JSON list of C-alpha atoms in Angstrom, two decimals:
[
{"chain": "A", "resi": 172, "resn": "GLN", "atom": "CA", "xyz": [0.04, 0.04, -0.01]},
{"chain": "A", "resi": 173, "resn": "LEU", "atom": "CA", "xyz": [2.49, 2.30, 0.86]},
{"chain": "A", "resi": 174, "resn": "ALA", "atom": "CA", "xyz": [4.61, 2.20, -2.64]},
{"chain": "A", "resi": 175, "resn": "VAL", "atom": "CA", "xyz": [1.45, 2.47, -3.90]},
{"chain": "A", "resi": 176, "resn": "ALA", "atom": "CA", "xyz": [0.64, 5.53, -2.58]},
{"chain": "A", "resi": 177, "resn": "GLU", "atom": "CA", "xyz": [3.78, 6.74, -3.56]},
{"chain": "A", "resi": 178, "resn": "ALA", "atom": "CA", "xyz": [3.14, 6.05, -7.21]},
{"chain": "A", "resi": 179, "resn": "SER", "atom": "CA", "xyz": [2.09, 8.69, -9.64]},
{"chain": "A", "resi": 180, "resn": "PRO", "atom": "CA", "xyz": [-2.00, 8.88, -9.98]},
{"chain": "A", "resi": 181, "resn": "GLN", "atom": "CA", "xyz": [-1.23, 7.36, -13.62]},
{"chain": "A", "resi": 182, "resn": "ARG", "atom": "CA", "xyz": [0.53, 4.22, -12.03]},
{"chain": "A", "resi": 183, "resn": "GLN", "atom": "CA", "xyz": [-2.10, 3.84, -9.32]},
{"chain": "A", "resi": 184, "resn": "ALA", "atom": "CA", "xyz": [-4.63, 3.81, -11.68]},
{"chain": "A", "resi": 185, "resn": "GLU", "atom": "CA", "xyz": [-3.23, 1.15, -13.66]},
{"chain": "A", "resi": 186, "resn": "LEU", "atom": "CA", "xyz": [-2.46, -0.97, -10.87]},
{"chain": "A", "resi": 187, "resn": "LYS", "atom": "CA", "xyz": [-5.83, -0.72, -9.64]},
{"chain": "A", "resi": 188, "resn": "ASP", "atom": "CA", "xyz": [-7.23, -1.74, -12.95]},
{"chain": "A", "resi": 189, "resn": "TYR", "atom": "CA", "xyz": [-4.67, -4.53, -13.00]},
{"chain": "A", "resi": 190, "resn": "THR", "atom": "CA", "xyz": [-5.86, -5.86, -9.77]},
{"chain": "A", "resi": 191, "resn": "PHE", "atom": "CA", "xyz": [-9.67, -5.64, -10.20]},
{"chain": "A", "resi": 192, "resn": "GLU", "atom": "CA", "xyz": [-9.03, -7.71, -13.80]},
{"chain": "A", "resi": 193, "resn": "LEU", "atom": "CA", "xyz": [-6.92, -10.30, -12.44]},
{"chain": "A", "resi": 194, "resn": "LEU", "atom": "CA", "xyz": [-9.30, -10.74, -9.76]},
{"chain": "A", "resi": 195, "resn": "ASP", "atom": "CA", "xyz": [-12.15, -10.94, -12.35]},
{"chain": "A", "resi": 196, "resn": "GLU", "atom": "CA", "xyz": [-10.10, -13.52, -14.31]},
{"chain": "A", "resi": 197, "resn": "LEU", "atom": "CA", "xyz": [-9.49, -15.80, -10.47]},
{"chain": "A", "resi": 198, "resn": "TYR", "atom": "CA", "xyz": [-13.23, -15.57, -9.28]},
{"chain": "A", "resi": 199, "resn": "GLU", "atom": "CA", "xyz": [-14.48, -16.76, -12.50]},
{"chain": "A", "resi": 200, "resn": "ASN", "atom": "CA", "xyz": [-12.11, -19.76, -12.31]},
{"chain": "A", "resi": 201, "resn": "GLU", "atom": "CA", "xyz": [-13.25, -20.09, -8.62]},
{"chain": "A", "resi": 202, "resn": "GLU", "atom": "CA", "xyz": [-16.83, -20.10, -9.33]},
{"chain": "A", "resi": 203, "resn": "LYS", "atom": "CA", "xyz": [-16.60, -22.77, -12.12]},
{"chain": "A", "resi": 204, "resn": "PHE", "atom": "CA", "xyz": [-14.07, -24.91, -9.97]},
{"chain": "A", "resi": 205, "resn": "THR", "atom": "CA", "xyz": [-16.79, -24.36, -7.23]},
{"chain": "A", "resi": 206, "resn": "GLU", "atom": "CA", "xyz": [-19.64, -25.18, -9.49]},
{"chain": "A", "resi": 207, "resn": "ASP", "atom": "CA", "xyz": [-17.88, -28.60, -10.79]},
{"chain": "A", "resi": 208, "resn": "LEU", "atom": "CA", "xyz": [-16.99, -29.86, -7.29]},
{"chain": "A", "resi": 209, "resn": "TYR", "atom": "CA", "xyz": [-20.03, -28.37, -5.09]},
{"chain": "A", "resi": 210, "resn": "ASP", "atom": "CA", "xyz": [-23.30, -28.81, -6.87]},
{"chain": "A", "resi": 211, "resn": "PRO", "atom": "CA", "xyz": [-23.63, -32.30, -6.82]},
{"chain": "A", "resi": 212, "resn": "LEU", "atom": "CA", "xyz": [-23.17, -31.77, -2.72]},
{"chain": "A", "resi": 213, "resn": "GLY", "atom": "CA", "xyz": [-25.75, -28.49, -2.90]},
{"chain": "A", "resi": 214, "resn": "LEU", "atom": "CA", "xyz": [-23.30, -26.32, -1.44]},
{"chain": "A", "resi": 215, "resn": "THR", "atom": "CA", "xyz": [-22.22, -24.14, -4.22]},
{"chain": "A", "resi": 216, "resn": "GLU", "atom": "CA", "xyz": [-23.75, -21.10, -2.96]},
{"chain": "A", "resi": 217, "resn": "ASP", "atom": "CA", "xyz": [-22.11, -20.97, -0.02]},
{"chain": "A", "resi": 218, "resn": "VAL", "atom": "CA", "xyz": [-19.04, -21.78, -1.47]},
{"chain": "A", "resi": 219, "resn": "LYS", "atom": "CA", "xyz": [-19.68, -18.74, -3.72]},
{"chain": "A", "resi": 220, "resn": "LYS", "atom": "CA", "xyz": [-20.37, -16.47, -0.57]},
{"chain": "A", "resi": 221, "resn": "PHE", "atom": "CA", "xyz": [-17.20, -17.51, 0.78]},
{"chain": "A", "resi": 222, "resn": "LEU", "atom": "CA", "xyz": [-14.86, -16.96, -2.01]},
{"chain": "A", "resi": 223, "resn": "ARG", "atom": "CA", "xyz": [-16.71, -13.33, -2.62]},
{"chain": "A", "resi": 224, "resn": "TYR", "atom": "CA", "xyz": [-16.00, -12.63, 1.06]},
{"chain": "A", "resi": 225, "resn": "ASN", "atom": "CA", "xyz": [-12.14, -13.49, 0.55]},
{"chain": "A", "resi": 226, "resn": "ALA", "atom": "CA", "xyz": [-12.04, -11.71, -2.66]},
{"chain": "A", "resi": 227, "resn": "ASN", "atom": "CA", "xyz": [-13.12, -8.52, -0.67]},
{"chain": "A", "resi": 228, "resn": "LYS", "atom": "CA", "xyz": [-11.01, -8.88, 2.09]},
{"chain": "A", "resi": 229, "resn": "ALA", "atom": "CA", "xyz": [-7.99, -9.62, -0.37]},
{"chain": "A", "resi": 230, "resn": "LEU", "atom": "CA", "xyz": [-8.75, -6.02, -2.19]},
{"chain": "A", "resi": 231, "resn": "MET", "atom": "CA", "xyz": [-9.24, -4.23, 1.45]},
{"chain": "A", "resi": 232, "resn": "ASN", "atom": "CA", "xyz": [-5.74, -5.70, 2.11]},
{"chain": "A", "resi": 233, "resn": "LEU", "atom": "CA", "xyz": [-4.61, -4.07, -0.47]},
{"chain": "A", "resi": 234, "resn": "GLY", "atom": "CA", "xyz": [-6.48, -0.91, 0.12]},
{"chain": "A", "resi": 235, "resn": "TYR", "atom": "CA", "xyz": [-9.05, -1.09, -2.11]},
{"chain": "A", "resi": 236, "resn": "GLU", "atom": "CA", "xyz": [-12.79, -0.81, -1.85]},
{"chain": "A", "resi": 237, "resn": "SER", "atom": "CA", "xyz": [-15.11, -4.05, -1.93]},
{"chain": "A", "resi": 238, "resn": "LEU", "atom": "CA", "xyz": [-16.25, -5.44, -5.16]},
{"chain": "A", "resi": 239, "resn": "PHE", "atom": "CA", "xyz": [-18.89, -7.44, -3.94]},
{"chain": "A", "resi": 240, "resn": "PRO", "atom": "CA", "xyz": [-22.09, -5.96, -2.23]},
{"chain": "A", "resi": 241, "resn": "PRO", "atom": "CA", "xyz": [-22.30, -7.24, 1.67]},
{"chain": "A", "resi": 242, "resn": "GLU", "atom": "CA", "xyz": [-25.23, -9.35, 1.22]},
{"chain": "A", "resi": 243, "resn": "SER", "atom": "CA", "xyz": [-23.27, -11.72, -1.61]},
{"chain": "A", "resi": 244, "resn": "THR", "atom": "CA", "xyz": [-20.96, -11.87, 1.03]},
{"chain": "A", "resi": 245, "resn": "ASP", "atom": "CA", "xyz": [-22.50, -13.37, 4.02]},
{"chain": "A", "resi": 246, "resn": "VAL", "atom": "CA", "xyz": [-20.55, -16.28, 4.96]},
{"chain": "A", "resi": 247, "resn": "ASN", "atom": "CA", "xyz": [-22.19, -18.93, 7.22]},
{"chain": "A", "resi": 248, "resn": "PRO", "atom": "CA", "xyz": [-20.88, -17.75, 10.64]},
{"chain": "A", "resi": 249, "resn": "ALA", "atom": "CA", "xyz": [-19.88, -21.12, 11.80]},
{"chain": "A", "resi": 250, "resn": "ILE", "atom": "CA", "xyz": [-17.59, -21.33, 8.82]},
{"chain": "A", "resi": 251, "resn": "LEU", "atom": "CA", "xyz": [-15.62, -18.21, 9.67]},
{"chain": "A", "resi": 252, "resn": "ALA", "atom": "CA", "xyz": [-15.66, -19.30, 13.73]},
{"chain": "A", "resi": 253, "resn": "ALA", "atom": "CA", "xyz": [-14.04, -22.62, 12.52]},
{"chain": "A", "resi": 254, "resn": "LEU", "atom": "CA", "xyz": [-11.65, -20.35, 10.66]},
{"chain": "A", "resi": 255, "resn": "SER", "atom": "CA", "xyz": [-10.55, -18.41, 13.46]},
{"chain": "A", "resi": 256, "resn": "PRO", "atom": "CA", "xyz": [-7.09, -18.43, 14.42]},
{"chain": "A", "resi": 257, "resn": "ASN", "atom": "CA", "xyz": [-8.26, -16.92, 17.80]},
{"chain": "A", "resi": 258, "resn": "ALA", "atom": "CA", "xyz": [-10.44, -20.08, 18.11]},
{"chain": "A", "resi": 259, "resn": "ASP", "atom": "CA", "xyz": [-9.94, -21.98, 21.78]},
{"chain": "A", "resi": 260, "resn": "GLU", "atom": "CA", "xyz": [-9.15, -25.66, 21.45]},
{"chain": "A", "resi": 261, "resn": "ASN", "atom": "CA", "xyz": [-12.52, -26.84, 22.69]},
{"chain": "A", "resi": 262, "resn": "HIS", "atom": "CA", "xyz": [-13.06, -30.08, 20.74]},
{"chain": "A", "resi": 263, "resn": "ASP", "atom": "CA", "xyz": [-16.09, -33.12, 21.04]},
{"chain": "A", "resi": 264, "resn": "PHE", "atom": "CA", "xyz": [-14.01, -36.12, 20.53]},
{"chain": "A", "resi": 265, "resn": "PHE", "atom": "CA", "xyz": [-17.26, -38.15, 20.11]},
{"chain": "A", "resi": 266, "resn": "SER", "atom": "CA", "xyz": [-18.31, -35.71, 17.17]},
{"chain": "A", "resi": 267, "resn": "GLY", "atom": "CA", "xyz": [-15.14, -34.89, 16.02]},
{"chain": "A", "resi": 268, "resn": "SER", "atom": "CA", "xyz": [-16.05, -31.27, 15.95]},
{"chain": "A", "resi": 269, "resn": "GLY", "atom": "CA", "xyz": [-14.45, -28.63, 18.17]},
{"chain": "A", "resi": 270, "resn": "SER", "atom": "CA", "xyz": [-13.69, -24.80, 17.69]},
{"chain": "A", "resi": 271, "resn": "SER", "atom": "CA", "xyz": [-10.13, -24.95, 16.41]},
{"chain": "A", "resi": 272, "resn": "TYR", "atom": "CA", "xyz": [-7.32, -26.85, 14.38]},
{"chain": "A", "resi": 273, "resn": "VAL", "atom": "CA", "xyz": [-5.41, -29.15, 16.32]},
{"chain": "A", "resi": 274, "resn": "ILE", "atom": "CA", "xyz": [-2.90, -31.56, 15.03]},
{"chain": "A", "resi": 275, "resn": "GLY", "atom": "CA", "xyz": [-2.53, -34.79, 16.31]},
{"chain": "A", "resi": 276, "resn": "ASP", "atom": "CA", "xyz": [0.04, -36.46, 17.63]},
{"chain": "A", "resi": 277, "resn": "ILE", "atom": "CA", "xyz": [1.97, -39.33, 15.47]},
{"chain": "A", "resi": 278, "resn": "GLU", "atom": "CA", "xyz": [3.15, -42.57, 16.66]},
{"chain": "A", "resi": 279, "resn": "ASP", "atom": "CA", "xyz": [4.57, -45.43, 15.09]},
{"chain": "A", "resi": 280, "resn": "THR", "atom": "CA", "xyz": [2.89, -48.98, 14.96]},
{"chain": "A", "resi": 281, "resn": "GLU", "atom": "CA", "xyz": [4.35, -52.19, 15.26]},
{"chain": "A", "resi": 282, "resn": "ASP", "atom": "CA", "xyz": [3.29, -55.43, 13.90]},
{"chain": "A", "resi": 283, "resn": "ASP", "atom": "CA", "xyz": [2.25, -56.17, 17.60]},
{"chain": "A", "resi": 284, "resn": "ASP", "atom": "CA", "xyz": [-0.17, -53.26, 17.64]},
{"chain": "A", "resi": 285, "resn": "TRP", "atom": "CA", "xyz": [-2.62, -55.38, 14.99]},
{"chain": "A", "resi": 286, "resn": "ASP", "atom": "CA", "xyz": [-2.70, -58.52, 17.33]},
{"chain": "A", "resi": 287, "resn": "PHE", "atom": "CA", "xyz": [-6.53, -58.15, 18.83]}
]
């Protein structure tokens, strides 16, 4: 953002145009991939909301305005909570769900481990 702010107005406009054109191209690609992958599961619209949310977030991180309107980026709060790096390590062993990501411990197995 600092380098862009120090650039000439013409260069700033070029960079903004490039950014939005690239985002359009990437979004179109992701949209097709999402449809191929998630249409059979009925999750396409939820995933597309997340794509638009991430696109807006990337633009804001670069100092640009959002491209997609807020109503089209209304991501399920459970998805955002699951992705939060500030989530507690609160896991329910039996349901396999939790509020954060935990890496499991690895232990080498021996042949005797399979004797029941």
